[in-house]
Amino acid sequence: MSRRVSACPHCATADEQPLVCDRCGWRWYANPKPAAAVLLERDAEGSDPSILLLRRAVEPGFGAWDLPAGYLDPGESFEAAALRETREEAGIDVKLVGLAGVYHSPAGNAVTAVFRARAFEARPSVQLDFESSDHAWVARSTIRAWLPRIAFPSMAAAIADWAAGRLGGPRPDDP
């Protein structure tokens, strides 16, 4: 049985987005949304660097892990969004050191530029906002075990690429 809706994904205007499912809360945007994420690197004792992961306290992905990330504000660059999101979600000011890659999320209808970054402080104190409930510094050597816990496949791909040293180029399985 079908029912009428006020707007379909094709016809939805900007002020009607996102369309939200009444049952599960899934959100759908009519156009791909640009987003930025940060692989915040920290040198560990020895040669096994780590990255910061945040446990999501909001949907989508409640309880799963993610990078500091979010959608661009109107008129904002990918770089500015990456800096802002890291400051907002983790309370850390960072310097971007390179573009790790660009990742598409068909389910979220988003395109995310993922940057490598370093904190200005050697051992930054993480101060979470309302979107996160916990944080972890995850060593490169343990990334594989963490991948099933990552909230979004596109961010799991970015993290896996970082762990494998694949940065800035097409993924092996992409055309």
PDB file of C-alpha atoms in Angstrom:
ATOM      1  CA  MET A   1       0.000   0.000   0.000  1.00  0.00           C
ATOM      2  CA  SER A   2       1.362   3.431  -0.873  1.00  0.00           C
ATOM      3  CA  ARG A   3       0.633   6.838   0.572  1.00  0.00           C
ATOM      4  CA  ARG A   4       1.068  10.345  -0.685  1.00  0.00           C
ATOM      5  CA  VAL A   5       4.048  12.407   0.446  1.00  0.00           C
ATOM      6  CA  SER A   6       4.503  16.179   0.287  1.00  0.00           C
ATOM      7  CA  ALA A   7       7.566  15.943  -1.967  1.00  0.00           C
ATOM      8  CA  CYS A   8       9.572  13.191  -3.616  1.00  0.00           C
ATOM      9  CA  PRO A   9      13.385  13.175  -3.570  1.00  0.00           C
ATOM     10  CA  HIS A  10      13.394  14.498  -7.121  1.00  0.00           C
ATOM     11  CA  CYS A  11      11.105  17.473  -6.371  1.00  0.00           C
ATOM     12  CA  ALA A  12      12.190  18.392  -2.827  1.00  0.00           C
ATOM     13  CA  THR A  13      13.335  21.984  -2.487  1.00  0.00           C
ATOM     14  CA  ALA A  14      16.220  23.108  -0.270  1.00  0.00           C
ATOM     15  CA  ASP A  15      13.870  24.100   2.573  1.00  0.00           C
ATOM     16  CA  GLU A  16      12.215  20.636   2.448  1.00  0.00           C
ATOM     17  CA  GLN A  17      15.502  18.793   2.907  1.00  0.00           C
ATOM     18  CA  PRO A  18      16.454  16.500   4.326  1.00  0.00           C
ATOM     19  CA  LEU A  19      13.563  14.124   3.784  1.00  0.00           C
ATOM     20  CA  VAL A  20      13.374  12.060   6.972  1.00  0.00           C
ATOM     21  CA  CYS A  21      11.852   8.610   7.338  1.00  0.00           C
ATOM     22  CA  ASP A  22       9.189   8.584  10.075  1.00  0.00           C
ATOM     23  CA  ARG A  23      10.092   4.979  10.967  1.00  0.00           C
ATOM     24  CA  CYS A  24      13.890   4.854  11.183  1.00  0.00           C
ATOM     25  CA  GLY A  25      15.029   8.484  10.973  1.00  0.00           C
ATOM     26  CA  TRP A  26      17.096   7.899   7.816  1.00  0.00           C
ATOM     27  CA  ARG A  27      17.831  11.191   6.052  1.00  0.00           C
ATOM     28  CA  TRP A  28      17.968  11.740   2.307  1.00  0.00           C
ATOM     29  CA  TYR A  29      19.170  14.871   0.520  1.00  0.00           C
ATOM     30  CA  ALA A  30      18.201  15.624  -3.078  1.00  0.00           C
ATOM     31  CA  ASN A  31      21.727  16.656  -4.140  1.00  0.00           C
ATOM     32  CA  PRO A  32      25.052  15.268  -3.042  1.00  0.00           C
ATOM     33  CA  LYS A  33      26.151  17.167   0.010  1.00  0.00           C
ATOM     34  CA  PRO A  34      29.800  18.207   0.233  1.00  0.00           C
ATOM     35  CA  ALA A  35      31.470  17.176   3.459  1.00  0.00           C
ATOM     36  CA  ALA A  36      34.930  17.235   5.011  1.00  0.00           C
ATOM     37  CA  ALA A  37      36.603  14.784   7.385  1.00  0.00           C
ATOM     38  CA  VAL A  38      39.933  14.648   9.188  1.00  0.00           C
ATOM     39  CA  LEU A  39      42.376  11.837   9.803  1.00  0.00           C
ATOM     40  CA  LEU A  40      43.962  13.486  12.848  1.00  0.00           C
ATOM     41  CA  GLU A  41      47.353  11.788  13.116  1.00  0.00           C
ATOM     42  CA  ARG A  42      49.364  11.470  16.292  1.00  0.00           C
ATOM     43  CA  ASP A  43      52.832   9.962  16.571  1.00  0.00           C
ATOM     44  CA  ALA A  44      53.085   7.196  19.094  1.00  0.00           C
ATOM     45  CA  GLU A  45      56.108   5.933  20.932  1.00  0.00           C
ATOM     46  CA  GLY A  46      57.941   4.030  18.235  1.00  0.00           C
ATOM     47  CA  SER A  47      56.759   3.940  14.652  1.00  0.00           C
ATOM     48  CA  ASP A  48      53.025   3.158  14.868  1.00  0.00           C
ATOM     49  CA  PRO A  49      51.057   6.398  14.394  1.00  0.00           C
ATOM     50  CA  SER A  50      47.444   6.654  15.472  1.00  0.00           C
ATOM     51  CA  ILE A  51      44.333   8.551  14.385  1.00  0.00           C
ATOM     52  CA  LEU A  52      41.478   9.997  16.396  1.00  0.00           C
ATOM     53  CA  LEU A  53      38.094   8.284  16.209  1.00  0.00           C
ATOM     54  CA  LEU A  54      34.912   9.579  17.828  1.00  0.00           C
ATOM     55  CA  ARG A  55      31.970   7.455  19.005  1.00  0.00           C
ATOM     56  CA  ARG A  56      28.757   8.896  17.583  1.00  0.00           C
ATOM     57  CA  ALA A  57      26.098  10.009  20.084  1.00  0.00           C
ATOM     58  CA  VAL A  58      23.632  10.996  17.335  1.00  0.00           C
ATOM     59  CA  GLU A  59      21.975   9.367  14.344  1.00  0.00           C
ATOM     60  CA  PRO A  60      22.865   8.307  11.805  1.00  0.00           C
ATOM     61  CA  GLY A  61      25.384   5.842  13.124  1.00  0.00           C
ATOM     62  CA  PHE A  62      24.582   6.175  16.835  1.00  0.00           C
ATOM     63  CA  GLY A  63      27.128   4.189  18.880  1.00  0.00           C
ATOM     64  CA  ALA A  64      29.492   3.535  15.976  1.00  0.00           C
ATOM     65  CA  TRP A  65      32.831   5.242  15.397  1.00  0.00           C
ATOM     66  CA  ASP A  66      33.699   7.994  12.936  1.00  0.00           C
ATOM     67  CA  LEU A  67      36.274  10.597  12.021  1.00  0.00           C
ATOM     68  CA  PRO A  68      35.736  14.238  12.957  1.00  0.00           C
ATOM     69  CA  ALA A  69      33.580  15.216   9.983  1.00  0.00           C
ATOM     70  CA  GLY A  70      30.565  17.117   8.757  1.00  0.00           C
ATOM     71  CA  TYR A  71      28.844  18.959   5.971  1.00  0.00           C
ATOM     72  CA  LEU A  72      30.165  22.222   4.589  1.00  0.00           C
ATOM     73  CA  ASP A  73      28.353  25.390   5.583  1.00  0.00           C
ATOM     74  CA  PRO A  74      27.185  27.632   2.709  1.00  0.00           C
ATOM     75  CA  GLY A  75      30.209  29.366   1.159  1.00  0.00           C
ATOM     76  CA  GLU A  76      32.695  27.334   3.214  1.00  0.00           C
ATOM     77  CA  SER A  77      35.699  25.585   1.651  1.00  0.00           C
ATOM     78  CA  PHE A  78      36.480  21.916   2.266  1.00  0.00           C
ATOM     79  CA  GLU A  79      39.613  22.957   4.175  1.00  0.00           C
ATOM     80  CA  ALA A  80      37.764  25.424   6.411  1.00  0.00           C
ATOM     81  CA  ALA A  81      35.071  22.815   7.126  1.00  0.00           C
ATOM     82  CA  ALA A  82      37.713  20.228   8.082  1.00  0.00           C
ATOM     83  CA  LEU A  83      39.309  22.669  10.544  1.00  0.00           C
ATOM     84  CA  ARG A  84      35.917  23.738  11.952  1.00  0.00           C
ATOM     85  CA  GLU A  85      34.567  20.204  12.374  1.00  0.00           C
ATOM     86  CA  THR A  86      37.695  19.039  14.220  1.00  0.00           C
ATOM     87  CA  ARG A  87      37.526  22.055  16.522  1.00  0.00           C
ATOM     88  CA  GLU A  88      33.770  21.600  17.135  1.00  0.00           C
ATOM     89  CA  GLU A  89      33.691  17.827  17.574  1.00  0.00           C
ATOM     90  CA  ALA A  90      37.018  17.215  19.330  1.00  0.00           C
ATOM     91  CA  GLY A  91      38.014  20.642  20.679  1.00  0.00           C
ATOM     92  CA  ILE A  92      41.341  20.476  18.837  1.00  0.00           C
ATOM     93  CA  ASP A  93      42.921  23.047  16.538  1.00  0.00           C
ATOM     94  CA  VAL A  94      44.785  21.344  13.710  1.00  0.00           C
ATOM     95  CA  LYS A  95      46.959  22.036  10.702  1.00  0.00           C
ATOM     96  CA  LEU A  96      45.971  20.238   7.498  1.00  0.00           C
ATOM     97  CA  VAL A  97      48.968  18.431   5.996  1.00  0.00           C
ATOM     98  CA  GLY A  98      47.438  16.873   2.897  1.00  0.00           C
ATOM     99  CA  LEU A  99      44.408  15.564   1.079  1.00  0.00           C
ATOM    100  CA  ALA A 100      44.069  11.849   1.803  1.00  0.00           C
ATOM    101  CA  GLY A 101      41.295  11.288  -0.725  1.00  0.00           C
ATOM    102  CA  VAL A 102      37.753  12.013  -1.828  1.00  0.00           C
ATOM    103  CA  TYR A 103      35.060   9.487  -0.915  1.00  0.00           C
ATOM    104  CA  HIS A 104      31.486   9.049  -2.114  1.00  0.00           C
ATOM    105  CA  SER A 105      28.706   7.824   0.149  1.00  0.00           C
ATOM    106  CA  PRO A 106      25.771   6.648  -1.979  1.00  0.00           C
ATOM    107  CA  ALA A 107      23.661   5.916   1.111  1.00  0.00           C
ATOM    108  CA  GLY A 108      24.234   9.373   2.560  1.00  0.00           C
ATOM    109  CA  ASN A 109      24.324  11.067  -0.846  1.00  0.00           C
ATOM    110  CA  ALA A 110      27.516  12.832   0.217  1.00  0.00           C
ATOM    111  CA  VAL A 111      30.962  13.469  -1.206  1.00  0.00           C
ATOM    112  CA  THR A 112      33.640  13.857   1.455  1.00  0.00           C
ATOM    113  CA  ALA A 113      37.123  15.327   1.118  1.00  0.00           C
ATOM    114  CA  VAL A 114      39.241  13.590   3.753  1.00  0.00           C
ATOM    115  CA  PHE A 115      42.334  15.434   4.960  1.00  0.00           C
ATOM    116  CA  ARG A 116      45.338  14.315   6.974  1.00  0.00           C
ATOM    117  CA  ALA A 117      45.997  16.700   9.853  1.00  0.00           C
ATOM    118  CA  ARG A 118      48.225  17.253  12.874  1.00  0.00           C
ATOM    119  CA  ALA A 119      47.323  18.985  16.121  1.00  0.00           C
ATOM    120  CA  PHE A 120      49.355  22.011  17.090  1.00  0.00           C
ATOM    121  CA  GLU A 121      49.918  20.378  20.489  1.00  0.00           C
ATOM    122  CA  ALA A 122      51.863  17.103  20.702  1.00  0.00           C
ATOM    123  CA  ARG A 123      49.334  15.530  23.095  1.00  0.00           C
ATOM    124  CA  PRO A 124      46.068  17.402  22.552  1.00  0.00           C
ATOM    125  CA  SER A 125      43.248  17.103  25.047  1.00  0.00           C
ATOM    126  CA  VAL A 126      40.053  15.866  23.376  1.00  0.00           C
ATOM    127  CA  GLN A 127      36.927  17.790  24.368  1.00  0.00           C
ATOM    128  CA  LEU A 128      33.850  16.169  22.873  1.00  0.00           C
ATOM    129  CA  ASP A 129      30.724  18.001  21.780  1.00  0.00           C
ATOM    130  CA  PHE A 130      27.155  16.641  21.941  1.00  0.00           C
ATOM    131  CA  GLU A 131      27.619  14.592  18.736  1.00  0.00           C
ATOM    132  CA  SER A 132      30.161  12.235  20.348  1.00  0.00           C
ATOM    133  CA  SER A 133      30.150  10.134  23.507  1.00  0.00           C
ATOM    134  CA  ASP A 134      33.729   8.852  23.540  1.00  0.00           C
ATOM    135  CA  HIS A 135      37.034   9.001  21.695  1.00  0.00           C
ATOM    136  CA  ALA A 136      39.923   6.671  20.940  1.00  0.00           C
ATOM    137  CA  TRP A 137      43.390   7.085  19.480  1.00  0.00           C
ATOM    138  CA  VAL A 138      43.654   4.056  17.216  1.00  0.00           C
ATOM    139  CA  ALA A 139      47.073   2.796  16.138  1.00  0.00           C
ATOM    140  CA  ARG A 140      47.667   2.032  12.465  1.00  0.00           C
ATOM    141  CA  SER A 141      48.471  -1.594  13.355  1.00  0.00           C
ATOM    142  CA  THR A 142      45.005  -2.090  14.925  1.00  0.00           C
ATOM    143  CA  ILE A 143      42.885  -0.386  12.250  1.00  0.00           C
ATOM    144  CA  ARG A 144      41.698  -3.651  10.671  1.00  0.00           C
ATOM    145  CA  ALA A 145      39.977  -4.673  13.918  1.00  0.00           C
ATOM    146  CA  TRP A 146      38.235  -1.295  14.131  1.00  0.00           C
ATOM    147  CA  LEU A 147      36.857  -1.175  10.572  1.00  0.00           C
ATOM    148  CA  PRO A 148      33.640  -3.135  11.359  1.00  0.00           C
ATOM    149  CA  ARG A 149      32.869  -0.551  14.067  1.00  0.00           C
ATOM    150  CA  ILE A 150      33.046   2.454  11.720  1.00  0.00           C
ATOM    151  CA  ALA A 151      29.662   4.135  11.155  1.00  0.00           C
ATOM    152  CA  PHE A 152      29.912   4.772   7.414  1.00  0.00           C
ATOM    153  CA  PRO A 153      31.474   2.669   4.624  1.00  0.00           C
ATOM    154  CA  SER A 154      33.026   5.724   2.968  1.00  0.00           C
ATOM    155  CA  MET A 155      34.859   6.665   6.170  1.00  0.00           C
ATOM    156  CA  ALA A 156      35.878   3.031   6.741  1.00  0.00           C
ATOM    157  CA  ALA A 157      37.403   3.133   3.237  1.00  0.00           C
ATOM    158  CA  ALA A 158      39.288   6.344   4.062  1.00  0.00           C
ATOM    159  CA  ILE A 159      40.610   4.856   7.304  1.00  0.00           C
ATOM    160  CA  ALA A 160      41.610   1.603   5.581  1.00  0.00           C
ATOM    161  CA  ASP A 161      43.381   3.584   2.846  1.00  0.00           C
ATOM    162  CA  TRP A 162      45.295   5.574   5.475  1.00  0.00           C
ATOM    163  CA  ALA A 163      46.332   2.399   7.275  1.00  0.00           C
ATOM    164  CA  ALA A 164      47.543   0.877   3.981  1.00  0.00           C
ATOM    165  CA  GLY A 165      49.404   4.025   2.949  1.00  0.00           C
ATOM    166  CA  ARG A 166      47.063   4.654  -0.027  1.00  0.00           C
ATOM    167  CA  LEU A 167      46.688   8.416  -0.044  1.00  0.00           C
ATOM    168  CA  GLY A 168      45.505  10.808  -2.725  1.00  0.00           C
ATOM    169  CA  GLY A 169      44.887   8.371  -5.561  1.00  0.00           C
ATOM    170  CA  PRO A 170      42.075   6.181  -6.817  1.00  0.00           C
ATOM    171  CA  ARG A 171      41.256   3.124  -4.755  1.00  0.00           C
ATOM    172  CA  PRO A 172      42.359  -0.185  -6.299  1.00  0.00           C
ATOM    173  CA  ASP A 173      38.715  -1.246  -6.857  1.00  0.00           C
ATOM    174  CA  ASP A 174      37.627   2.050  -8.481  1.00  0.00           C
ATOM    175  CA  PRO A 175      37.469   2.417 -12.268  1.00  0.00           C
TER     176      PRO A 175
END
